[in-house]
Coordinates of C-alpha atoms and ligand atoms in Angstrom, one line a residue:
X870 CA 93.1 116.1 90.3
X871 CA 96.2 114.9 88.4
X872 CA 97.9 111.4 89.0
X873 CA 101.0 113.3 90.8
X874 CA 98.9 115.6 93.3
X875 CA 96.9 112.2 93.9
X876 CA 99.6 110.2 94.7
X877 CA 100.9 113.1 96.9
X878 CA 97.6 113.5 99.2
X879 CA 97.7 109.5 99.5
X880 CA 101.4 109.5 101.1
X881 CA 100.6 112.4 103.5
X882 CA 97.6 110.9 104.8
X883 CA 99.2 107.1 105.0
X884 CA 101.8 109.0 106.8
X885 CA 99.6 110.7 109.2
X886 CA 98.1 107.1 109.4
X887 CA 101.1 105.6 110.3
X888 CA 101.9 109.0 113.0
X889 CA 98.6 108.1 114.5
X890 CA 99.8 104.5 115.1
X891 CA 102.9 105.3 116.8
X892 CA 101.3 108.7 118.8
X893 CA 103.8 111.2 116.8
X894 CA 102.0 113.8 114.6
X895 CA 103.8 115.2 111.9
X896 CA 102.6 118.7 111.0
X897 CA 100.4 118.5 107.9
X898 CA 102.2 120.7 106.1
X899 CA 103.2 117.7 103.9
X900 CA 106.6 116.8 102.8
X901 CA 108.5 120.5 101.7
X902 CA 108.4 121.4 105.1
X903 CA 109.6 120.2 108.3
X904 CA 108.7 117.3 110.3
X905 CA 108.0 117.8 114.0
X906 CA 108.5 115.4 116.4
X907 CA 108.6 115.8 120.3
X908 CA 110.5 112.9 122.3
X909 CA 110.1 113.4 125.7
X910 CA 112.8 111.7 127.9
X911 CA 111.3 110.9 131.1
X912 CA 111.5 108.0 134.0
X913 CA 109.3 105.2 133.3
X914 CA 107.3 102.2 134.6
X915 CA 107.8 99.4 131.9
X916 CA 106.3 95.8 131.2
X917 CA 107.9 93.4 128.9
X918 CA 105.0 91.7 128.1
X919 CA 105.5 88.8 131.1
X920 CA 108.0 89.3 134.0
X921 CA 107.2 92.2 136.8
X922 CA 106.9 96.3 136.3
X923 CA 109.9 97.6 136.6
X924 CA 111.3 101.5 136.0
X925 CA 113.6 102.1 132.8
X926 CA 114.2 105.5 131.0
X927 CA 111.8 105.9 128.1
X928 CA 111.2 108.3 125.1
X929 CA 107.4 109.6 125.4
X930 CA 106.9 106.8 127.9
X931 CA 107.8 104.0 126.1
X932 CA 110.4 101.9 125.1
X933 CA 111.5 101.6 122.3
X934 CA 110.2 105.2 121.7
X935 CA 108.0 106.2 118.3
X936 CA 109.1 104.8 115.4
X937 CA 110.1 108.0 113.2
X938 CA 109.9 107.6 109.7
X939 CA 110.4 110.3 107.2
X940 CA 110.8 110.8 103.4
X941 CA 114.2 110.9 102.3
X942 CA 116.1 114.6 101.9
X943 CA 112.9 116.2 104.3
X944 CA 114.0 118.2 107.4
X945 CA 113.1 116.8 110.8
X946 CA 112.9 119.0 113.4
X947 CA 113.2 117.1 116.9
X948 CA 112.7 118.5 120.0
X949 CA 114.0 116.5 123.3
X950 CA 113.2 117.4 126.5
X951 CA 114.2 116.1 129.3
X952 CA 112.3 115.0 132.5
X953 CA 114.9 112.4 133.4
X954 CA 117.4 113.4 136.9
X955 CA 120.3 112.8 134.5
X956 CA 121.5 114.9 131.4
X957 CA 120.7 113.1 128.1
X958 CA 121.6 113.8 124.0
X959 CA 120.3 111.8 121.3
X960 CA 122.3 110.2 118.8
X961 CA 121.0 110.1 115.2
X962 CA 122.8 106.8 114.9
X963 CA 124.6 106.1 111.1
X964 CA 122.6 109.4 109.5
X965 CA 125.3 111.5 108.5
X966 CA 124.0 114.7 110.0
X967 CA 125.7 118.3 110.6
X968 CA 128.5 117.4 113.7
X969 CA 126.3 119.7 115.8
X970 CA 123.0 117.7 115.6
X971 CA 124.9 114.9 116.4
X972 CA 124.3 114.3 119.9
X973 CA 127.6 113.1 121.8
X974 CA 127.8 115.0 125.2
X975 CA 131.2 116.9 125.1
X976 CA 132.0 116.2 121.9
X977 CA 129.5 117.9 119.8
X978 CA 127.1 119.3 122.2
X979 CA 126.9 120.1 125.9
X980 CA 124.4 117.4 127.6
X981 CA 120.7 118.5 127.7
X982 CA 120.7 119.3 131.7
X983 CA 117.4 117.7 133.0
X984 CA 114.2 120.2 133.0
X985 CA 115.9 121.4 129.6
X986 CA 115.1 120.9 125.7
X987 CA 117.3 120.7 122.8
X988 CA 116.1 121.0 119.2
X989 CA 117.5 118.4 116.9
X990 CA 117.2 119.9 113.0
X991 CA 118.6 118.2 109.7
X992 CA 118.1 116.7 106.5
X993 CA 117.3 113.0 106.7
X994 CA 119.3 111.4 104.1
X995 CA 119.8 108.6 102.3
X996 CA 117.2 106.7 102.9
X997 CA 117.6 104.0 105.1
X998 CA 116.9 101.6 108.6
X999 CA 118.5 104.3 111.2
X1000 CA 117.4 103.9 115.0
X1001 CA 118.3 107.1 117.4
X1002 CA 119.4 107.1 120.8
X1003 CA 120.8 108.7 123.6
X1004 CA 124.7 108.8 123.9
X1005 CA 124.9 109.6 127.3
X1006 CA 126.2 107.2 130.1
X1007 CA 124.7 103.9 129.8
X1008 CA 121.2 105.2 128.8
X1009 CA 120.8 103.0 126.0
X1010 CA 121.0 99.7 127.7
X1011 CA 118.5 101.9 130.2
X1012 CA 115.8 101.9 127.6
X1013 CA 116.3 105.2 125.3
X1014 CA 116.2 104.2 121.8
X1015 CA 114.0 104.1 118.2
X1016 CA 113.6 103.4 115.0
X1017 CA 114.3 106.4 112.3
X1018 CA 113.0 105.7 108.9
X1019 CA 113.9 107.5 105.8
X1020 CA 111.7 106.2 102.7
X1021 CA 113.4 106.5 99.2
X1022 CA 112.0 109.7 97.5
X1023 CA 110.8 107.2 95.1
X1024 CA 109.1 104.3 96.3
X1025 CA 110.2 100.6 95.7
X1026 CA 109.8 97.4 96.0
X1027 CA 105.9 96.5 96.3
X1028 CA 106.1 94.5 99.5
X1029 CA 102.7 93.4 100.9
X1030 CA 104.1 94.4 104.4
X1031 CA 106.7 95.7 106.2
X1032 CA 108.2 95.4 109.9
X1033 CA 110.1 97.2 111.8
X1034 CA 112.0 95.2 114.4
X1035 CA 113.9 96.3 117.5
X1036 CA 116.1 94.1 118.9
X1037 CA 117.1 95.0 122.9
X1038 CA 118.8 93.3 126.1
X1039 CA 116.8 93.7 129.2
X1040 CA 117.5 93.3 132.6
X1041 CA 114.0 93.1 134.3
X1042 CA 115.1 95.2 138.0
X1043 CA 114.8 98.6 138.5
X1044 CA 117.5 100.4 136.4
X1045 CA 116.4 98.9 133.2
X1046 CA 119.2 97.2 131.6
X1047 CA 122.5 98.9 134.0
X1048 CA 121.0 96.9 137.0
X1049 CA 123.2 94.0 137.8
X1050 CA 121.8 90.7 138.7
X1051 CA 123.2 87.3 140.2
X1052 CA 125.5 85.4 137.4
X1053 CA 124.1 82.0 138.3
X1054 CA 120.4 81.7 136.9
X1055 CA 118.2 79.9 139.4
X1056 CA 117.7 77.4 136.8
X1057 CA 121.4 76.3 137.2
X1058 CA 122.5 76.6 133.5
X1059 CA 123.9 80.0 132.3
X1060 CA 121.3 80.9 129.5
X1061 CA 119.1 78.8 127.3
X1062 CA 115.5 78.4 127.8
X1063 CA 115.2 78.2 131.4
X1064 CA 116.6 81.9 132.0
X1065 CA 113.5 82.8 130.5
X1066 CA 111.4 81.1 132.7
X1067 CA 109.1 82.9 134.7
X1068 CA 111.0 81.8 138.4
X1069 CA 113.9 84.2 136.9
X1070 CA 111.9 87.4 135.9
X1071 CA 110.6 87.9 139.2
X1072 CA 114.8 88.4 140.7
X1073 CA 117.2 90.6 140.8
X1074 CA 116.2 93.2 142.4
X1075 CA 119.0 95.0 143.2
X1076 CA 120.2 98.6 143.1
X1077 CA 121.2 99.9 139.9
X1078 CA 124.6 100.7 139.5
X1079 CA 126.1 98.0 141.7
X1080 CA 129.1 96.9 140.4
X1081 CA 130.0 93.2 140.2
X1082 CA 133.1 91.1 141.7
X1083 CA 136.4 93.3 142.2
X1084 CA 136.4 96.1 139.7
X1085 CA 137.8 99.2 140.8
X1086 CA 134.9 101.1 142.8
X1087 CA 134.7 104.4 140.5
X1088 CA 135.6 101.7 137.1
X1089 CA 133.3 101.0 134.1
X1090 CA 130.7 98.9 134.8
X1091 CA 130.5 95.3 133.3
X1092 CA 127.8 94.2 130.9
X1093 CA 125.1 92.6 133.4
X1094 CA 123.1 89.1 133.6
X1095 CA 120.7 90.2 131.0
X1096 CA 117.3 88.1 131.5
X1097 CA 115.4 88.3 128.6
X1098 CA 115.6 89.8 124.5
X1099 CA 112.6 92.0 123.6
X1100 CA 111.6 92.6 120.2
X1101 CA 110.0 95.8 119.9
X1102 CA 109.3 95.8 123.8
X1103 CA 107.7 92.4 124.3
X1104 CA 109.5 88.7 125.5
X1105 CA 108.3 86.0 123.5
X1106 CA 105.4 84.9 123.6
X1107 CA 103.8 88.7 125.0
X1108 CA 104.3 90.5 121.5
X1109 CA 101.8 90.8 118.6
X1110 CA 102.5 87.9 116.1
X1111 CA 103.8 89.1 112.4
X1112 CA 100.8 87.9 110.3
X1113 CA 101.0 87.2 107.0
X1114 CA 98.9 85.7 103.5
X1115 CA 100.3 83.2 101.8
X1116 CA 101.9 84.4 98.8
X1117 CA 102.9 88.1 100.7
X1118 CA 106.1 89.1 100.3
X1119 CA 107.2 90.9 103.5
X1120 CA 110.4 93.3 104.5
X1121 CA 111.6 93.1 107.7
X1122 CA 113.3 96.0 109.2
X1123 CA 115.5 94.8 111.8
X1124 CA 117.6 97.1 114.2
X1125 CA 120.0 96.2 117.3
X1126 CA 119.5 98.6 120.0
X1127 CA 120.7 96.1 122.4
X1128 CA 123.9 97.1 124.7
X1129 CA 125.8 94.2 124.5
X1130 CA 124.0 91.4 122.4
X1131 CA 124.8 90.2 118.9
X1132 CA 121.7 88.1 117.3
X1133 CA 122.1 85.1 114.5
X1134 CA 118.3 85.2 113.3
X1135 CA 116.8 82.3 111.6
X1136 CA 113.4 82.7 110.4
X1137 CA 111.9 78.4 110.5
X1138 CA 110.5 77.7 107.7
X1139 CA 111.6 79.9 104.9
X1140 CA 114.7 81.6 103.9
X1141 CA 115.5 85.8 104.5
X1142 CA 117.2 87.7 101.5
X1143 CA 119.4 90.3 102.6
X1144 CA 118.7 93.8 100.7
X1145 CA 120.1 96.4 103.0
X1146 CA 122.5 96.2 105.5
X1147 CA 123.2 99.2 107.7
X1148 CA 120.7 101.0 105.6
X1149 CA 122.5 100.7 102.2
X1150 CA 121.2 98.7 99.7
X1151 CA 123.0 95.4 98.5
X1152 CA 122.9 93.3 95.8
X1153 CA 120.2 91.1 96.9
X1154 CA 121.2 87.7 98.3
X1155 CA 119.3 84.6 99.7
X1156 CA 121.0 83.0 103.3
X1157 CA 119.5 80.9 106.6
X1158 CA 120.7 83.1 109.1
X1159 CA 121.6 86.6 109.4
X1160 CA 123.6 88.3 111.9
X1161 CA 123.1 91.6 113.5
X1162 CA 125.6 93.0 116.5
X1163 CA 124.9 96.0 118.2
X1164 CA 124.5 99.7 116.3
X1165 CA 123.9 97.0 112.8
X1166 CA 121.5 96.9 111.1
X1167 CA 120.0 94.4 108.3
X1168 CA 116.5 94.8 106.3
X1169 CA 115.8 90.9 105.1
X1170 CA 112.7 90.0 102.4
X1171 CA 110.8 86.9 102.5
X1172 CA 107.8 85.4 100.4
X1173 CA 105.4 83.8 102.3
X1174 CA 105.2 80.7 100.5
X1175 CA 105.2 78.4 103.6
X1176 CA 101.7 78.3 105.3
X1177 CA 101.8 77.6 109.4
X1178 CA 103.3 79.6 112.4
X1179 CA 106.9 79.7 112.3
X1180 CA 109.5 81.6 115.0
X1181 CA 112.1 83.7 113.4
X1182 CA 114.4 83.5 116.5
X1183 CA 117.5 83.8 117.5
X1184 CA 120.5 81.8 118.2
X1185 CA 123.1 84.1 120.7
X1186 CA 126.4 84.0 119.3
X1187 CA 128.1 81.8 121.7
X1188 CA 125.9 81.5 124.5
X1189 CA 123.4 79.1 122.8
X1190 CA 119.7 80.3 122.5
X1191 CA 118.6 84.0 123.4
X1192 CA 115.3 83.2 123.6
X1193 CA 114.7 86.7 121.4
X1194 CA 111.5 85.5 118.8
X1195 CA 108.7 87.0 117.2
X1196 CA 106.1 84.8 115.5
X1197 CA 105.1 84.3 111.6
X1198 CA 101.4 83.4 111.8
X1199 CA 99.5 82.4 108.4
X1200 CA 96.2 83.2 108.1
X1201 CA 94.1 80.9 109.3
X1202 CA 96.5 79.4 111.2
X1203 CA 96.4 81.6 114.4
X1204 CA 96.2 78.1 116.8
X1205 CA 99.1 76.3 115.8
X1206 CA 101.8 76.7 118.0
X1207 CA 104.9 78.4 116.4
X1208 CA 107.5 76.5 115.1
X1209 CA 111.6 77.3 116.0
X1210 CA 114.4 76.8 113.6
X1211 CA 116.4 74.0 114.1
X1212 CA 120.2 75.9 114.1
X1213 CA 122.4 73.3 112.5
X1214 CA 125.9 74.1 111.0
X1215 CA 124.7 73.5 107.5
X1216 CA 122.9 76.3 107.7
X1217 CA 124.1 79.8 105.1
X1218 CA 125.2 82.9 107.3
X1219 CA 125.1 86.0 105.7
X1220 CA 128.6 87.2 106.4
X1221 CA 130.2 90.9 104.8
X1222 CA 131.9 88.5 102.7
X1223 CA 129.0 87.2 100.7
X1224 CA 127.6 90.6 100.3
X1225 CA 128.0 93.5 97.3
X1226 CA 127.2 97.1 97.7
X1227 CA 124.2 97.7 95.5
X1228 CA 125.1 101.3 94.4
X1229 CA 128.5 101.6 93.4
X1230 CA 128.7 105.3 92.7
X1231 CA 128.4 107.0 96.0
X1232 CA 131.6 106.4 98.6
X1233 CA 134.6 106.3 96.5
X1234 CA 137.7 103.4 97.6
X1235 CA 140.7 102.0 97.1
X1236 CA 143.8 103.8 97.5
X1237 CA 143.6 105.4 100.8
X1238 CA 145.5 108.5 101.3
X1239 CA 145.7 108.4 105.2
X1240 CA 145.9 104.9 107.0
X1241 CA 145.2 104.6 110.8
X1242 CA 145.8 101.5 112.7
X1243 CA 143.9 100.5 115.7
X1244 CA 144.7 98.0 118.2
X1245 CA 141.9 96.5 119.8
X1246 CA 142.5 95.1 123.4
X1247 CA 141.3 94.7 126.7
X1248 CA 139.4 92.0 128.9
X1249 CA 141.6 89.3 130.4
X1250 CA 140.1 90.2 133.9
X1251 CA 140.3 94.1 133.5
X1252 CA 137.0 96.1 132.9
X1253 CA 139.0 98.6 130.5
X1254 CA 139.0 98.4 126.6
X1255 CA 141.5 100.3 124.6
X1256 CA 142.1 101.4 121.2
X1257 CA 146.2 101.6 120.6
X1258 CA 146.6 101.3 124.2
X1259 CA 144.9 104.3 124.9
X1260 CA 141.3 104.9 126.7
X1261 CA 138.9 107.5 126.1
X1262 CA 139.0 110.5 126.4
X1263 CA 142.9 110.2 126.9
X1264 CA 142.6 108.5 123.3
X1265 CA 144.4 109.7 120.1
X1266 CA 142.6 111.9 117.8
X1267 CA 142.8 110.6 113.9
X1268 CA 142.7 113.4 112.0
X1269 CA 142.4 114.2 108.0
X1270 CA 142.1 116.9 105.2
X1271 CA 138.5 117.4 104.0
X1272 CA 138.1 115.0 101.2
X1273 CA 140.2 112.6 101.7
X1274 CA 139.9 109.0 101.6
X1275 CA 140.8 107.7 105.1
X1276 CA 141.7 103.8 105.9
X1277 CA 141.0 102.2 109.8
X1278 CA 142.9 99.1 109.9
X1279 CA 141.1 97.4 112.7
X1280 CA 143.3 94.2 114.6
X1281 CA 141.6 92.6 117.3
X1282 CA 143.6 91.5 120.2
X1283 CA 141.0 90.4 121.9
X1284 CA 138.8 87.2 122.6
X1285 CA 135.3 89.1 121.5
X1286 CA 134.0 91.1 118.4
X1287 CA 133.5 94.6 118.7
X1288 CA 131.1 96.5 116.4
X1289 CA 133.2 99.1 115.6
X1290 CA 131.0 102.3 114.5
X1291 CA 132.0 105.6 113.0
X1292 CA 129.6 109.2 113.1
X1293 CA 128.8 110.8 110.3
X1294 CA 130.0 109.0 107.9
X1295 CA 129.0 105.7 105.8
X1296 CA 132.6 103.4 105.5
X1297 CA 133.4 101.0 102.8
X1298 CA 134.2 97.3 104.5
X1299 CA 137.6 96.7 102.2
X1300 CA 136.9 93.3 100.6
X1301 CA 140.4 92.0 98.3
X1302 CA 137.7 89.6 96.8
X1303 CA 135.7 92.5 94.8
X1304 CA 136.3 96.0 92.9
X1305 CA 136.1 99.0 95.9
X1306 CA 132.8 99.7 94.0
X1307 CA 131.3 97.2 95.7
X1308 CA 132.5 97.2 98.5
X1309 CA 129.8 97.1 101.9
X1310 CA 128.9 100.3 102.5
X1311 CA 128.5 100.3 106.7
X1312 CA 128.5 102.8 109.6
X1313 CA 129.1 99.7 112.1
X1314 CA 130.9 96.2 111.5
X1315 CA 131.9 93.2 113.2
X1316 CA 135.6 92.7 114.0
X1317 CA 135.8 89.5 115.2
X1318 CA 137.8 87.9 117.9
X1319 CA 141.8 87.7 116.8
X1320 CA 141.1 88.9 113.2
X1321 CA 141.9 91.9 111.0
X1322 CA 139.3 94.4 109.1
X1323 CA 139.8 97.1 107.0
X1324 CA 137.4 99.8 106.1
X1325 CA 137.7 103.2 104.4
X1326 CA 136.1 106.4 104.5
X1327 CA 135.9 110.0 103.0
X1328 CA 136.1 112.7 104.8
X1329 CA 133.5 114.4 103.3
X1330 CA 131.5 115.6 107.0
X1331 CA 134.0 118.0 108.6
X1332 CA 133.8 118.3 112.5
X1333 CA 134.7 116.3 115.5
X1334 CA 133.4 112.5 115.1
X1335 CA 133.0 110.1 118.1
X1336 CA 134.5 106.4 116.6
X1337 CA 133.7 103.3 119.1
X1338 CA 132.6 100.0 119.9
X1339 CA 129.2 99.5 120.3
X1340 CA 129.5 97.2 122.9
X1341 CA 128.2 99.9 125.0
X1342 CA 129.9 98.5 127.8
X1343 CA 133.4 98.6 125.7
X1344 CA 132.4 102.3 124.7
X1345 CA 132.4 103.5 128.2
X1346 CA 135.2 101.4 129.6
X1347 CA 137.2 103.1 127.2
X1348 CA 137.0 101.7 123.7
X1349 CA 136.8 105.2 121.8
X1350 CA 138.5 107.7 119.8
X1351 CA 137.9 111.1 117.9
X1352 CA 138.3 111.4 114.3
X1353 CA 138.6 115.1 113.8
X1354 CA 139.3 117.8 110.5
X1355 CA 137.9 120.5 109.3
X1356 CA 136.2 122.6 106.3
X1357 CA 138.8 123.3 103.4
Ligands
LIG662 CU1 124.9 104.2 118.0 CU2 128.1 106.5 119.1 O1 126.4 105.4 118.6
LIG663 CU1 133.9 96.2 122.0

């Protein structure tokens, strides 16, 4: 047997290793032809780990759902069906897939009615850290979302292990995440440590789809009390540890599914290097914390070169700790009790700023030839959030000529950051400081509170493309816009 036939049956059979893990079977047809996968969407009962049962929607009855993971430039084939009461879609979110596949109700596909299926087929490329998840309503926050993987072709790196991360917002109540709950924690203070006590995750029980305070009765919800941050399902402590050898080096995969949460992440006791953000590779860079908001995401290194059992944690941007942690357990040290970071302000954020595009080639920039400005607004004691003014689906459609390179001036008028994302399409984050070669290439970024952003993208993907905040509560109070052209 040759080296490359070797090497070829070892992948296939670590992959159906790794399928067996997470309960999805790819069909062993190996990598030239298609990858199967069956995500079934479907009512379910749900434990956190600690805090009661409660009922949350779920892909093959759990949540998150199967990790996916596929080589880069194979074909999934994905077939939802849906046993929920509700219509659903999934959303391939930041792959740039055919505007068909792409899974926005209305926009690019009628909803899957429930009792129905809908086959998801495309090319998964590049390779990156994608999650999927469905676009309809407020189904996300309700529990249906996962991780999508696409190796390289060729493989890199030589970690000694790798993690995939899923960062959500629960609300413990029937409802899964939508359910509202009382504003005041029994504990007095607004969040910090006592919210995740275990007097709190017994409450709340109420209705889903209450609406909170005087918002108009058929309005957009608001983003509820949430009571706890799961990382891949669990509330600290309930969730397997992340063990490591000293001397390891380790990739972390870390996603934010969560509806309405943006994470600083400190890992105590070492430092993370930054090698991908939204998928895309960067010029590798060492910081303390890093900082995900929702639809981002950021795939960190670290060596293991600190023996004990650390917390990487995180510190909620502006509402002091989340409470979100996963533990970093040496060997041999599974009885020490983990160890926080301390968040102090001399600690390194990785900001967009700090940050190079590691392949320069792909995404051409610079010199826009369309240029769209867009206002973002809304709060101040009203549940709606606009773009220019305008809320979806009233919005304004931005339109182009295939090929051209199209600029989003972004101005928030507003007192929060909203993580603006763009389908189908990777943008460049427009950074004066560096050549447009390097600039970030993103599907989703940060526009903080009062301040400008730029980013640029080609129109390379024709079709109609859903752009939004993913503040999911923004996206369906109105925060959204079409960006539409077609084939030359
Ligand atoms: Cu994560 Cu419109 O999507
Ligand atoms: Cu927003």
């Amino acid at each position: 047997m040759d080296y490359t036939r070797r090497r070829f049956l070892h992948t296939s059979l670590s992959a159906l290793a790794g399928a067996a893990a997470t309960g999805l079977w790819p069909m062993p047809g190996l990598a030239a032809t298609e990858q199967r996968v069956e995500l079934v969407a479907q009512e379910s009962r749900i434990n956190l780990g600690r805090g009661p049962d409660f009922t949350a929607y779920a892909f093959n009855g759990q949540t998150p759902g199967p990790v996916i993971r596929v080589r880069e430039g194979q074909r999934l084939n994905i077939s939802l069906k849906n046993r929920l009461l509700r219509p659903t879609t999934i959303h391939w979110h930041g792959l740039p897939v055919p505007n068909s596949m792409d899974g926005v109700p209305d926009v690019t596909q009628a909803a899957v009615p429930p009792g129905e299926s809908f086959s998801y087929r495309f090319r998964a490329r590049p390779a990156g850290t994608y999650f999927y998840h469905s676009h309809f309503g407020y189904q996300l926050d309700q529990g249906l979302y996962g991780a999508l993987i696409v190796e390289p072709t060729r493989p890199v790196g030589g970690w000694d292990r790798e993690e995939v991360l899923l960062l959500a917002d629960w609300v413990v109540a029937d409802g899964g995440g939508t359910a509202t709950v009382p504003r005041r924690s029994p504990m007095g203070g607004m969040m910090g440590r006592g919210m995740m006590g275990r007097g709190m995750m017994g409450r709340g029980m109420m209705g889903r789809g209450m609406r909170r305070g005087t918002l108009p009765p058929d309005g957009p919800l608001t983003e509820p009390y949430y009571q706890g941050y799961a990382v891949n399902g669990h509330l600290y402590p309930s969730g397997p540890p992340i063990r490591v050898k000293k001397g390891d080096k380790v990739r972390l995969r870390l996603i934010n599914a969560s509806s309405s949460t943006t994470y600083d992440l400190c890992l105590a006791g070492h430092r993370l290097t930054v090698l991908a953000l939204d998928g895309q590779d960067v010029t590798p860079k060492t910081f303390d914390v890093v900082r995900l908001a929702m639809g981002e995401r950021v795939d960190v290194e670290f060596v293991a070169d600190n023996p004990g059992a650390w917390l990487l944690q995180a510190h909620d941007t502006g509402l002091g700790e989340s409470g979100l942690a996963v533990a970093v357990v040496y060997q041999g040290r599974q009885n020490s009790p983990p160890k926080g970071p301390r968040f102090h302000p001399g600690l390194s954020l990785a900001t967009y700023w700090d940050l190079a595009a590691a392949r320069p080639k792909a995404h051409p920039a610079g010199n826009p030839q369309r240029w769209y400005r867009q206002v973002l607004s809304g709060g101040m004691h009203s549940p709606y959030w606009s773009i220019n003014g305008r809320l979806y689906p009233d919005s304004e459609r931005l339109s182009a000529a295939p090929g051209e390179k199209v600029r989003l001036s972004y101005f928030n008028r507003s007192m929060i950051a909203h993580p603006m994302h763009l389908h189908g399409h990777f943008f460049r984050v427009v950074n004066y400081a560096l050549p447009p070669e390097r600039w970030l290439v993103k599907d989703t970024a940060i526009v903080e509170p009062m301040r400008r952003l730029d980013v640029e993208f080609v129109a390379d993907n024709p079709g109609n493309w859903f752009h939004h905040c993913h503040n999911l509560y923004h996206m369906e109070a109105g925060m959204a816009n079409l960006v539409t052209y077609t084939r030359a």
